[in-house]
Coordinates of C-alpha atoms and ligand atoms in Angstrom, one line a residue:
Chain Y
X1 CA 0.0 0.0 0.0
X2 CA 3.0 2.5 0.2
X3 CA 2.1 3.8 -3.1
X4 CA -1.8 4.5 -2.4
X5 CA -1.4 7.8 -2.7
X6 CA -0.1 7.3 -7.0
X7 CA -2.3 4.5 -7.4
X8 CA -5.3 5.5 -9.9
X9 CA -8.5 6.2 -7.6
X10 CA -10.7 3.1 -7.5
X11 CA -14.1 4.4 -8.7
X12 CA -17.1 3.1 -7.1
X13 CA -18.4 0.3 -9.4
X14 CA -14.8 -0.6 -9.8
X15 CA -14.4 -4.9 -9.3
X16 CA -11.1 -6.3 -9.4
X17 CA -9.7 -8.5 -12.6
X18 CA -8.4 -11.4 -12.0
X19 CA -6.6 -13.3 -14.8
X20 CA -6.3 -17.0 -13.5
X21 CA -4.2 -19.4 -15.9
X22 CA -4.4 -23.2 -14.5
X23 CA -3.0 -26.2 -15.8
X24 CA -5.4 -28.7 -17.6
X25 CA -4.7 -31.7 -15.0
X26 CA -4.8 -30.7 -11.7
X27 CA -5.8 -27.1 -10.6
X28 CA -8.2 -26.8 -13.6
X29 CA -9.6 -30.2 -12.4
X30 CA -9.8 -28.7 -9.2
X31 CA -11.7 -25.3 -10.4
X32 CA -14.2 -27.4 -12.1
X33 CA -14.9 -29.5 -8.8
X34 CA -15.3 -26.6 -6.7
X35 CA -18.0 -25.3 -9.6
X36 CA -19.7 -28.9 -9.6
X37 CA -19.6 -28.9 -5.5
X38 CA -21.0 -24.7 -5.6
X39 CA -18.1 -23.9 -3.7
X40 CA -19.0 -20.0 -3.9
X41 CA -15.7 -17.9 -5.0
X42 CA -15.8 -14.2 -5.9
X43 CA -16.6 -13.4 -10.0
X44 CA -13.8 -11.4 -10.6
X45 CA -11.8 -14.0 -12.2
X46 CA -11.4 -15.3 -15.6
X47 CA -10.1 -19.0 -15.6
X48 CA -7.9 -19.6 -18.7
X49 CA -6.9 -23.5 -19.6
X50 CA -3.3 -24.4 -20.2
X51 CA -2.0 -28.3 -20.5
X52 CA 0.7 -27.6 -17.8
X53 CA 1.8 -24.9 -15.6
X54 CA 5.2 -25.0 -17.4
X55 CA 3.3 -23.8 -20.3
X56 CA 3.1 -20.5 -18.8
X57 CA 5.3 -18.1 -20.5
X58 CA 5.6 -14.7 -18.5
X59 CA 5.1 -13.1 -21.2
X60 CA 1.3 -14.0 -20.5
X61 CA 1.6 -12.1 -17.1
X62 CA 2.9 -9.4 -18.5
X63 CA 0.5 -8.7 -21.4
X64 CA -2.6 -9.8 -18.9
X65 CA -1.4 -6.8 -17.2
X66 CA -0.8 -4.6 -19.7
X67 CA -4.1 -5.4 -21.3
X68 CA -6.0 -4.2 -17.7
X69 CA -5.6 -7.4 -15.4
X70 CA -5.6 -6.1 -11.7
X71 CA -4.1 -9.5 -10.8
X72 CA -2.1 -12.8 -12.2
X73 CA -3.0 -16.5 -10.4
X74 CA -1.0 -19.1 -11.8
X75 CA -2.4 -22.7 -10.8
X76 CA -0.4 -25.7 -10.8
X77 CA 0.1 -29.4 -9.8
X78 CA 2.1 -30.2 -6.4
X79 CA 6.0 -31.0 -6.9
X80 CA 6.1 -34.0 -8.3
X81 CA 3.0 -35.0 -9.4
X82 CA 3.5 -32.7 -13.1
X83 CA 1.6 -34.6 -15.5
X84 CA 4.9 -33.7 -17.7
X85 CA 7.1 -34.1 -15.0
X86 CA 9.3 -31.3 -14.7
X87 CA 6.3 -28.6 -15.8
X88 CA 5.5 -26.9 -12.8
X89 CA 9.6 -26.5 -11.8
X90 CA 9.9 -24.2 -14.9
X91 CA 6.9 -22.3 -13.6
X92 CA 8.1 -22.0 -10.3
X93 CA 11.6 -20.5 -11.2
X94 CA 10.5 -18.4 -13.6
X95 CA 8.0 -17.3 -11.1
X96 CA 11.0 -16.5 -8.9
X97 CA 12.7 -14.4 -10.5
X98 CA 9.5 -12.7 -13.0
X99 CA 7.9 -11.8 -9.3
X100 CA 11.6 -9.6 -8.3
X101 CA 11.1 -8.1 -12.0
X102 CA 7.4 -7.2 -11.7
X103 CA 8.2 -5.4 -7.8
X104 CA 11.5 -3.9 -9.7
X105 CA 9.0 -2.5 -12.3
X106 CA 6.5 -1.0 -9.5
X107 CA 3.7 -4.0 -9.5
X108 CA 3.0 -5.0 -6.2
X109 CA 3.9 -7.8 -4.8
X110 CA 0.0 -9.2 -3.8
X111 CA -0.8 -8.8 -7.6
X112 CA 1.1 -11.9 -8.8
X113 CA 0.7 -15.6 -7.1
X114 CA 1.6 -19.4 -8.3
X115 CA -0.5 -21.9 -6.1
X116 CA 0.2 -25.5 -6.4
X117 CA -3.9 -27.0 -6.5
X118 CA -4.3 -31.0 -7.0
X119 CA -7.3 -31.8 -8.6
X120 CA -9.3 -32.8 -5.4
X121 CA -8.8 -29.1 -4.3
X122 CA -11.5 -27.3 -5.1
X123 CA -12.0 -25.7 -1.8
X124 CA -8.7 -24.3 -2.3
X125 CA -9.4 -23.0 -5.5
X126 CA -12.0 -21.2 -3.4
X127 CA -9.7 -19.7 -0.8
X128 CA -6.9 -18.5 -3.1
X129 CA -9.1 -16.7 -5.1
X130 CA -11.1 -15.0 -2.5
X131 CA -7.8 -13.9 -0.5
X132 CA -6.2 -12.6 -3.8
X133 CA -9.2 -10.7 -4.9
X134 CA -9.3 -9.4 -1.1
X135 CA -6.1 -8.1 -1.7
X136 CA -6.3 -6.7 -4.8
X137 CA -9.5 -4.7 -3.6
X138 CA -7.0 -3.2 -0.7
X139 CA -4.6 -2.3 -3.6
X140 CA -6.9 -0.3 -5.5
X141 CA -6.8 -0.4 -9.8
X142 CA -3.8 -1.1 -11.2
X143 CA -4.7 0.2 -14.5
X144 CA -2.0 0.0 -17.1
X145 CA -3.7 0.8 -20.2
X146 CA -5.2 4.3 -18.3
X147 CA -1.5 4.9 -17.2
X148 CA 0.1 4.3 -20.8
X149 CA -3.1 6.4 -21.8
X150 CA -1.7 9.5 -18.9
X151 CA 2.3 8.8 -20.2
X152 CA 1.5 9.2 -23.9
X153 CA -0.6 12.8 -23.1
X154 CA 2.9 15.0 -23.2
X155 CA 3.2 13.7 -26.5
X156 CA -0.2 14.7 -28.3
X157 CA 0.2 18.0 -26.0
X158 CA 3.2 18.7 -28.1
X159 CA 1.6 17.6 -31.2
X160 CA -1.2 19.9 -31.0
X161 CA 1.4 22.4 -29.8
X162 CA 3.4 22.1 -33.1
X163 CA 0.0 22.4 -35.1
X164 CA -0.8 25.3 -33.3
X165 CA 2.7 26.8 -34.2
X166 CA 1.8 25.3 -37.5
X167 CA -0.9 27.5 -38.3
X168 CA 1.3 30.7 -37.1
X169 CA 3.7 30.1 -39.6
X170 CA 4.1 28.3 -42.2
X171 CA 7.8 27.5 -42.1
X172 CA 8.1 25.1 -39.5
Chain R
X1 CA 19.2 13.2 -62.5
X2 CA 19.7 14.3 -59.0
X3 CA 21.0 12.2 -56.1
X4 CA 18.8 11.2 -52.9
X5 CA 19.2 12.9 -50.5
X6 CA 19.8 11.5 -47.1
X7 CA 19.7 13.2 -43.3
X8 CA 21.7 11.6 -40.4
X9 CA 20.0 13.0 -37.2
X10 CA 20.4 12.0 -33.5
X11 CA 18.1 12.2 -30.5
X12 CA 18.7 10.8 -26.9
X13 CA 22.3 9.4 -28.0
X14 CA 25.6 7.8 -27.2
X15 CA 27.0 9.0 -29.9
X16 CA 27.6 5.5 -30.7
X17 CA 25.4 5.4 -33.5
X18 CA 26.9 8.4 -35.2
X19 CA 30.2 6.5 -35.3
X20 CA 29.3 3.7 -36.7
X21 CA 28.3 5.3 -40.0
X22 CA 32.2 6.4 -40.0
X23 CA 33.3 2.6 -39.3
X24 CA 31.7 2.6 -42.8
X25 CA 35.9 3.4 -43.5
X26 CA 36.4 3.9 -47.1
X27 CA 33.0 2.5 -47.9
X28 CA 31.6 5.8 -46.6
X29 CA 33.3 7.3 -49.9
X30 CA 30.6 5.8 -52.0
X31 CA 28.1 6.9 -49.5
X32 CA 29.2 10.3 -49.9
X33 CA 29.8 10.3 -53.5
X34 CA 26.3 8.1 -54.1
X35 CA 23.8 10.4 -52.2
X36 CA 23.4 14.1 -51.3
X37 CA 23.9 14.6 -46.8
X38 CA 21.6 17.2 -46.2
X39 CA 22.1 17.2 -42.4
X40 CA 24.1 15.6 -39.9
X41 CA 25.0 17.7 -37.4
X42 CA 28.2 15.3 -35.7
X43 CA 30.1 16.0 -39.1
X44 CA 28.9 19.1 -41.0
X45 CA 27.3 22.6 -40.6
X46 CA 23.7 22.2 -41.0
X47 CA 20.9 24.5 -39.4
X48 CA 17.4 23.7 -38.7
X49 CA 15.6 26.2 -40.7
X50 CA 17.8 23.9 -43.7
X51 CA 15.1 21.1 -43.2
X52 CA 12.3 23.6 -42.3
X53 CA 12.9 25.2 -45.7
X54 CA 12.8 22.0 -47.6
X55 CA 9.5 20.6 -49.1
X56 CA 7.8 18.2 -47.1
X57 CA 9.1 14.7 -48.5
X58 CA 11.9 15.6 -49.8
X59 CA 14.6 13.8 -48.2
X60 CA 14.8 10.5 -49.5
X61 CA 15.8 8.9 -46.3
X62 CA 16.3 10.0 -42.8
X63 CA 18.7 7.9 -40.6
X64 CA 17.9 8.6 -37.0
X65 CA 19.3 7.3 -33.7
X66 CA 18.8 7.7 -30.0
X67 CA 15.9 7.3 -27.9
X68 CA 13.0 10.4 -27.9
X69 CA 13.0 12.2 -24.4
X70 CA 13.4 15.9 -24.7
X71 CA 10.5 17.8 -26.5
X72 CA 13.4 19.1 -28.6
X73 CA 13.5 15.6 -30.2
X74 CA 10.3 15.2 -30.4
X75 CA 9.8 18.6 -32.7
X76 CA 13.1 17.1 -35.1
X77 CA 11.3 13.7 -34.8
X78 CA 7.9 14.9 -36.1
X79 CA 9.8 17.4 -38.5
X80 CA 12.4 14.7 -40.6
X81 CA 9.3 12.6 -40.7
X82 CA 7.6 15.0 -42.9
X83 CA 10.6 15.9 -45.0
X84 CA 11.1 12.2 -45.5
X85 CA 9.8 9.7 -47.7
X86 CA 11.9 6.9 -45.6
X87 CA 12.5 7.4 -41.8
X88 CA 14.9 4.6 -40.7
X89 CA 15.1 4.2 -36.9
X90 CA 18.9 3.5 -36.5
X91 CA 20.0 1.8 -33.4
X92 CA 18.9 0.5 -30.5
X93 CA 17.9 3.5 -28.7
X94 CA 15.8 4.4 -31.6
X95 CA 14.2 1.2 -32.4
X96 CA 13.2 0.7 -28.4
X97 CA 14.8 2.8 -26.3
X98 CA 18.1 1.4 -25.8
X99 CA 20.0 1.9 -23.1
X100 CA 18.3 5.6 -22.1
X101 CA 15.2 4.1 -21.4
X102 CA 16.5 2.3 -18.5
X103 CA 15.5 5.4 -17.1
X104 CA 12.2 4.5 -17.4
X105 CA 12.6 3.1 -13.9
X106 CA 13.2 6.3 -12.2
X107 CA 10.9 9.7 -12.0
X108 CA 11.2 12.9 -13.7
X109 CA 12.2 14.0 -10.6
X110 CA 14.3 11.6 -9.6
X111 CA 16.4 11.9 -12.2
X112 CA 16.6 15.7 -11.8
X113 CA 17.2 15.1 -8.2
X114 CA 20.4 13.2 -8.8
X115 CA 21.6 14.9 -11.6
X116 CA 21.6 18.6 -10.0
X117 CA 21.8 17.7 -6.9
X118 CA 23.0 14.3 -5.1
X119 CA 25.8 12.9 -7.6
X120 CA 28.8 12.9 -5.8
X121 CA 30.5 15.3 -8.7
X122 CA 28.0 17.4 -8.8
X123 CA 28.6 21.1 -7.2
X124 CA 25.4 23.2 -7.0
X125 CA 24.6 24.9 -3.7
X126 CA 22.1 26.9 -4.8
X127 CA 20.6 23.9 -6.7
X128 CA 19.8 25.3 -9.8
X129 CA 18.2 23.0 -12.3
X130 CA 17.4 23.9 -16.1
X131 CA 15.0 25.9 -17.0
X132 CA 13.2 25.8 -20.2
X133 CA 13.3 29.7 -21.1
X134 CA 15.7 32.2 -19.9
X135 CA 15.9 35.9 -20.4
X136 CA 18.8 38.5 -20.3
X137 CA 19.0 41.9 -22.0
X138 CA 15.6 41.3 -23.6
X139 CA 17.4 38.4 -25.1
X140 CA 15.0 35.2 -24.7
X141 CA 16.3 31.8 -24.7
X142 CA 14.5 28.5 -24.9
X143 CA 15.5 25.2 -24.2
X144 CA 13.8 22.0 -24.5
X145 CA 11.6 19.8 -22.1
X146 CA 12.6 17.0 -20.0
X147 CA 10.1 14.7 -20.7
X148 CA 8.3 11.8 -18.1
X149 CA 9.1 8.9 -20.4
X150 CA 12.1 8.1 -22.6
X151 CA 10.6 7.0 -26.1
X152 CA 11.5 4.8 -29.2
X153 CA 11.1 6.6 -32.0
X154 CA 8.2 4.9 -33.4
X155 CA 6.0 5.6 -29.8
X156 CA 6.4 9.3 -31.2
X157 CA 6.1 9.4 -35.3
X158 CA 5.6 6.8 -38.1
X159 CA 8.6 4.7 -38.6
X160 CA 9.8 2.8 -42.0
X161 CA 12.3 0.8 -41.1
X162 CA 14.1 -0.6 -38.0
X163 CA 18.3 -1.1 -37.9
X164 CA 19.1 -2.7 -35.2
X165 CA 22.4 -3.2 -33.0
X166 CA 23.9 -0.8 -29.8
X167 CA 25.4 0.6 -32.6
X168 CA 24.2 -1.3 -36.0
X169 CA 27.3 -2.9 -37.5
X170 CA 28.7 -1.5 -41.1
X171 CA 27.5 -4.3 -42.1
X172 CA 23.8 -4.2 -41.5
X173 CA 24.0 -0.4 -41.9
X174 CA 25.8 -1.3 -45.4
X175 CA 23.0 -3.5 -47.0
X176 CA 20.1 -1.1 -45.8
X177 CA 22.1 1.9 -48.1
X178 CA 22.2 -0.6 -51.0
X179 CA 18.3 -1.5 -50.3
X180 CA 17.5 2.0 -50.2
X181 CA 19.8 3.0 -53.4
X182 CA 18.7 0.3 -55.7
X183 CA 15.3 0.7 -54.5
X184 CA 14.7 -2.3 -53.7
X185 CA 12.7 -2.1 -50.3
X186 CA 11.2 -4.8 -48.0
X187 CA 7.9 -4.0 -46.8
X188 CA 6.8 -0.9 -44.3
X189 CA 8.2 -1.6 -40.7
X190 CA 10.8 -4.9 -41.8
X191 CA 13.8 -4.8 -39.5
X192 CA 16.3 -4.8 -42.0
X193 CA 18.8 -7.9 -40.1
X194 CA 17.8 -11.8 -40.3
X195 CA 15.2 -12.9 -38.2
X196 CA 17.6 -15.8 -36.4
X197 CA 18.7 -15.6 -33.1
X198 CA 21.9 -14.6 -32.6
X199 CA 23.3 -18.4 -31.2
X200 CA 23.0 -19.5 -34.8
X201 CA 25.8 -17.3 -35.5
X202 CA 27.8 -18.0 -32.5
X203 CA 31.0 -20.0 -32.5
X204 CA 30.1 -21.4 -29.2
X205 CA 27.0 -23.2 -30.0
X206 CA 28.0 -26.6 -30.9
X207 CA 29.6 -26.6 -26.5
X208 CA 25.3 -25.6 -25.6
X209 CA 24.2 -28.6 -23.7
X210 CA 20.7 -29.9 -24.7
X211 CA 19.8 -29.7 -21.0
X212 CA 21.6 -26.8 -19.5
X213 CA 20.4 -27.5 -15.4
X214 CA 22.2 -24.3 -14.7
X215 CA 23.4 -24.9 -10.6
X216 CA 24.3 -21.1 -10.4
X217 CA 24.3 -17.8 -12.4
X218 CA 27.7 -15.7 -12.3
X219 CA 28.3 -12.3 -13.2
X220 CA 30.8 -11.9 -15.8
X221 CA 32.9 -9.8 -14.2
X222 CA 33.5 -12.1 -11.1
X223 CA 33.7 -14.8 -13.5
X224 CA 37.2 -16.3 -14.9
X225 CA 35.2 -17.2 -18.8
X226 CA 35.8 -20.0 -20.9
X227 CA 36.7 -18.6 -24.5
X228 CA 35.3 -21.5 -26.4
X229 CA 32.2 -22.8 -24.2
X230 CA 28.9 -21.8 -24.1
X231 CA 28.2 -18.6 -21.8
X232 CA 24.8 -20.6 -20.3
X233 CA 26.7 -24.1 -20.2
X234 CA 29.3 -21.7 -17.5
X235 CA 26.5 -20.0 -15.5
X236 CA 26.8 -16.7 -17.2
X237 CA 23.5 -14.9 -19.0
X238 CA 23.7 -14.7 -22.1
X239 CA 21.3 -13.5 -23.9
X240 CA 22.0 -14.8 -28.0
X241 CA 19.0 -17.4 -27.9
X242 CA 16.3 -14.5 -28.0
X243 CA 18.1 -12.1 -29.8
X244 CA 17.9 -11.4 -33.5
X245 CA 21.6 -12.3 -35.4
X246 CA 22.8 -9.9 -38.2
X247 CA 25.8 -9.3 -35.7
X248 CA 27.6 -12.2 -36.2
X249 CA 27.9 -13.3 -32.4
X250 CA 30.7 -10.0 -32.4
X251 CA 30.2 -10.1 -28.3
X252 CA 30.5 -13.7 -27.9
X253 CA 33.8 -13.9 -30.3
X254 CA 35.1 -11.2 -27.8
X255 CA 34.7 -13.5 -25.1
X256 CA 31.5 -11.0 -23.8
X257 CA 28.0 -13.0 -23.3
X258 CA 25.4 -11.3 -26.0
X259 CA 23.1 -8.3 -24.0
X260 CA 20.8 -8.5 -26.8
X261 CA 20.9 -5.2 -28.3
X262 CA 19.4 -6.2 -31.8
X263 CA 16.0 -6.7 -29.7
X264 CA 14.1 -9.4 -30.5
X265 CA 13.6 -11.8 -32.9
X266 CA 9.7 -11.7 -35.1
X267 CA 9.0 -14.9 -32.9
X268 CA 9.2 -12.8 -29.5
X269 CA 7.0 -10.3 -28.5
X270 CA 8.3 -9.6 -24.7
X271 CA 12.1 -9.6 -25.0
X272 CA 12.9 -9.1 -21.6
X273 CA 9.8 -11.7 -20.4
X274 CA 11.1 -14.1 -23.1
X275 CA 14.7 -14.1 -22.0
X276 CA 13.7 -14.6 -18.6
X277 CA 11.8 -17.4 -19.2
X278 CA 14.4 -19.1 -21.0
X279 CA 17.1 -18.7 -18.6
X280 CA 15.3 -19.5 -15.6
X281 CA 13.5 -22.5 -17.0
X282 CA 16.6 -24.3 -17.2
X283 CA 17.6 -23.6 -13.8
X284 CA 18.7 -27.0 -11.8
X285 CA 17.6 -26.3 -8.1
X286 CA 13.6 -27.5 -7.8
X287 CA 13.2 -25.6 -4.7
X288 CA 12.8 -22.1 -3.5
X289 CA 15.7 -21.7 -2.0
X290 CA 17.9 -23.6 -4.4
X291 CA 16.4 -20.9 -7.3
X292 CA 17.2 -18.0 -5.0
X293 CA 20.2 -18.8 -4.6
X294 CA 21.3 -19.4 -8.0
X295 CA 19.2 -16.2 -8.8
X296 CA 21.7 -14.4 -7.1
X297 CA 24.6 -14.3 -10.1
X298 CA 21.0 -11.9 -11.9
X299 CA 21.0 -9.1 -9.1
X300 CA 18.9 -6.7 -11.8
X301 CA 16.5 -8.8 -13.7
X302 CA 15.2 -5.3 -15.6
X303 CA 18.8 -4.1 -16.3
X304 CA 20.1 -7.5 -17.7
X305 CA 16.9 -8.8 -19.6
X306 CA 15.8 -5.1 -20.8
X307 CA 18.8 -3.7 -21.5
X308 CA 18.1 -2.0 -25.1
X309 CA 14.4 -2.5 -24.7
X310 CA 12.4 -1.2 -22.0
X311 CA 10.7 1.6 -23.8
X312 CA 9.0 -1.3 -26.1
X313 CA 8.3 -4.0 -23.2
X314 CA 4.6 -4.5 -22.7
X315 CA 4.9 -2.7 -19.1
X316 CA 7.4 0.2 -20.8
X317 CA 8.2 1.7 -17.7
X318 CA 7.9 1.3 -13.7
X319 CA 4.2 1.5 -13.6
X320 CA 3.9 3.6 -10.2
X321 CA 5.9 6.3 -11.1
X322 CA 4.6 10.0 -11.2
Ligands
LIG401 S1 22.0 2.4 -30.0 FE1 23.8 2.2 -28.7 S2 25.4 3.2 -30.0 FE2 23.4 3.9 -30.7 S3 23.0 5.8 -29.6 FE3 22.0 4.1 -28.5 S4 23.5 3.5 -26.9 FE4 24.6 4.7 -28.5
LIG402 S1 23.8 -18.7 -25.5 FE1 25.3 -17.2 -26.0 S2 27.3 -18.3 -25.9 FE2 25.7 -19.8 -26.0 S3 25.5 -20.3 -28.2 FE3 24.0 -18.7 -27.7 S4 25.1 -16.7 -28.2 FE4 26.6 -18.4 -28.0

């Protein structure tokens, strides 16, 4: 929260987004037994199918975020049990090192999570997404696309500028 | 029939750029002799209100380098473009920022701050910092804008072509003058250097082991390097695997691990995020604190994956920055 005060205001109607990428054998499993059991989560997430957690490319995190995610969940299977067998040990040290990256770059910390679900855990399925989405409410919008929107404004200020000047005289 | 006309220009710049078009050597003869330089302002006397008097389109080509953060270089940004028929973004810094939009990471003010104030060489008492019109004698001067965010050129005008490389090499720079001269151009917004990753031209690559199971990553500094092996197969980042060739592997013959400075290849569309994935993945340790550790040897995960890019990653710059 130490950078509440620069973080875009969250308007009243605004609900978190919550990007959630699980892997096809167990956390997606799981997902789809909490729905089945009506295990009630929150409905700010959108669940996106992988085969494995190692299919996860960070490059996925960072265009869910720059495309207006508030948040990142990654879902895998427990060490050892990768359907692929070393899958979800290429997500986790990628994960390492791309969570340093994003708090270097100014996202917070609470923002991005890898959870190791087996398929019979739908009830955690429930939890993680309900704390995350908790958290994200305390962080407020995270808004990337309005920020790129605010960074690129000096530059069409100077473009209208120039036409302005344009109009003065016709040399420039 | 008159020659094209061609305009070197630099923005946010090294310099690095400029002399690379001189490591031409003699070939820079024909250059001279082939086309008609109507500005470059590192090597002859040419005056803004030169290009402001030219029709718009003009120029046949504009080569220009650096990165765009003053509003200075925005105005000679938006200007060549409509004296040019072909605006080349030369370099690095131009194609995404390079090296000056590392400073992406730090505040407006932040970077004033230090500059004027807290760098250890800096004397200034009274703190002055510049101001963007001054006024003696009735005499006015204006200077340009700092600017929030450091640019690539094509975040601020319409760009042609793209030549990569912290600076291009003559021979990159060579086959985009013959391209232009005979005519023969690639389609709009082609980066003119092969689309293979740079470990394709790399001495090394027969020593990469299929499975690397990196136990540690070293700095190359602290790090006595093998002249023949792979950089990755030592523990040292290197960054050739997601970086476009066209070089030829010059860092790597020099016994330097690739930075990536000819950006990515068509294939990548996150360089940084890319090369990060790839180096980590192949990490040994299975645990956290076996990955920490060997994190260690990467103390700047921005500075080493986005070295020439930040200005075109998908976050482009620290996110909670005023
Ligand atoms: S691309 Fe490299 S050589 Fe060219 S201006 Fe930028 S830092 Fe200097
Ligand atoms: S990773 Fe680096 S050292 Fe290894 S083959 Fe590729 S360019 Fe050469």
């Amino acid at each position: 929260m130490q950078h509440k005060d620069k973080t875009p205001q969250a308007p009243e109607a605004w609900k978190p987004r919550l990007l959630a990428i699980f892997c096809n054998w167990c956390t997606y499993t799981a997902a789809d037994l909490a729905g089945v059991s009506r295990m009630k989560y929150a409905d700010n997430v959108r669940i996106v199918r992988v085969m494995c957690s190692g299919r996860v490319d960070p490059q996925f995190v960072l265009d869910a975020f720059a495309r207006g995610a508030d948040g990142v969940l990654i879902g895998g299977c427990h060490p050892g049990d990768c359907h692929y067998i070393e899958g979800n040990y290429k997500a986790l040290r990628r994960s390492e090192l791309l969570k340093r990256m994003l708090a270097d770059m100014g996202i917070e910390p609470k923002r991005y999570r890898l959870e190791w679900i087996s398929a019979s855990e739908g009830d955690k399925v429930q939890r993680v997404i309900n704390e995350m989405v908790t958290e994200i409410k305390a962080l407020g919008p995270l808004d990337l696309p309005g920020r790129a929107k605010a960074w690129d404004e000096e530059v069409a200020e100077l473009e209208g500028e120039l036409k302005e000047k344009k109009g003065e005289c016709a040399n420039v | 029939m008159s020659k094209p006309k061609v305009a070197f220009y630099w923005c946010a710049s090294c310099g690095g750029c400029e002399e690379s078009i001189v490591d031409l050597a003699e070939d820079i003869l024909g250059v001279v002799a082939a086309v008609d330089i109507v500005l470059w302002p590192v090597a002859m006397d040419f005056k803004r209100h030169h290009v402001e008097a030219m029709p718009d389109g003009s120029i046949t080509a504009t080569l220009l380098n650096g990165a765009i953060r003053t509003s200075e270089q925005e105005e000679m940004a938006r200007l060549l473009r409509r004296k040019t028929q072909v605006l080349i973004a030369y370099g690095a810094c131009a194609q995404s920022g390079g090296i000056p939009a590392l400073a992406n990471q730090f505040s407006r003010e932040q970077i004033l701050k230090y500059v004027y104030e807290d760098s250890p060489s800096t004397v200034n008492p009274e703190k002055t910092r510049p101001q963007t019109r001054f006024e003696e004698e009735g005499r006015v001067a204006e200077l340009p804008e700092f600017r929030n965010v450091v640019r690539s050129l094509d975040q601020v005008v319409d760009v042609d072509y793209y030549l990569p490389g912290c600076p291009p090499t003559p021979k990159v720079l060579k086959g985009a003058l013959e391209a232009l001269l005979s005519g023969k151009l690639p389609p709009k917004g082609t980066i003119l250097s092969p689309d293979t990753a740079t470990c394709m031209d790399c001495p090394r690559l027969d020593s990469k082991p299929q499975d690397l199971a990196i136990e540690q990553f070293r700095r190359p500094h602290l790090t006595a390097m093998d002249p023949e092996k792979c950089f990755l197969a030592q523990g040292v980042p290197c960054m050739g695997s997601g970086t476009r060739g066209g070089c030829e592997a010059q860092c790597p013959k020099g016994n330097m691990p690739c930075t990536g400075c000819f950006g990515p290849t068509s294939k990548v569309h996150d360089q940084g995020a890319k090369l990060l994935s790839a180096l980590t993945s192949t990490l040994a340790a299975k645990d956290e604190a076996g990955i920490n550790q060997a994190l260690k040897g990467i103390p700047d995960p921005v500075g080493t994956f986005y070295r020439y890019g930040l200005a075109k990653s998908l976050l482009r710059r620290k996110v909670d920055l005023q």
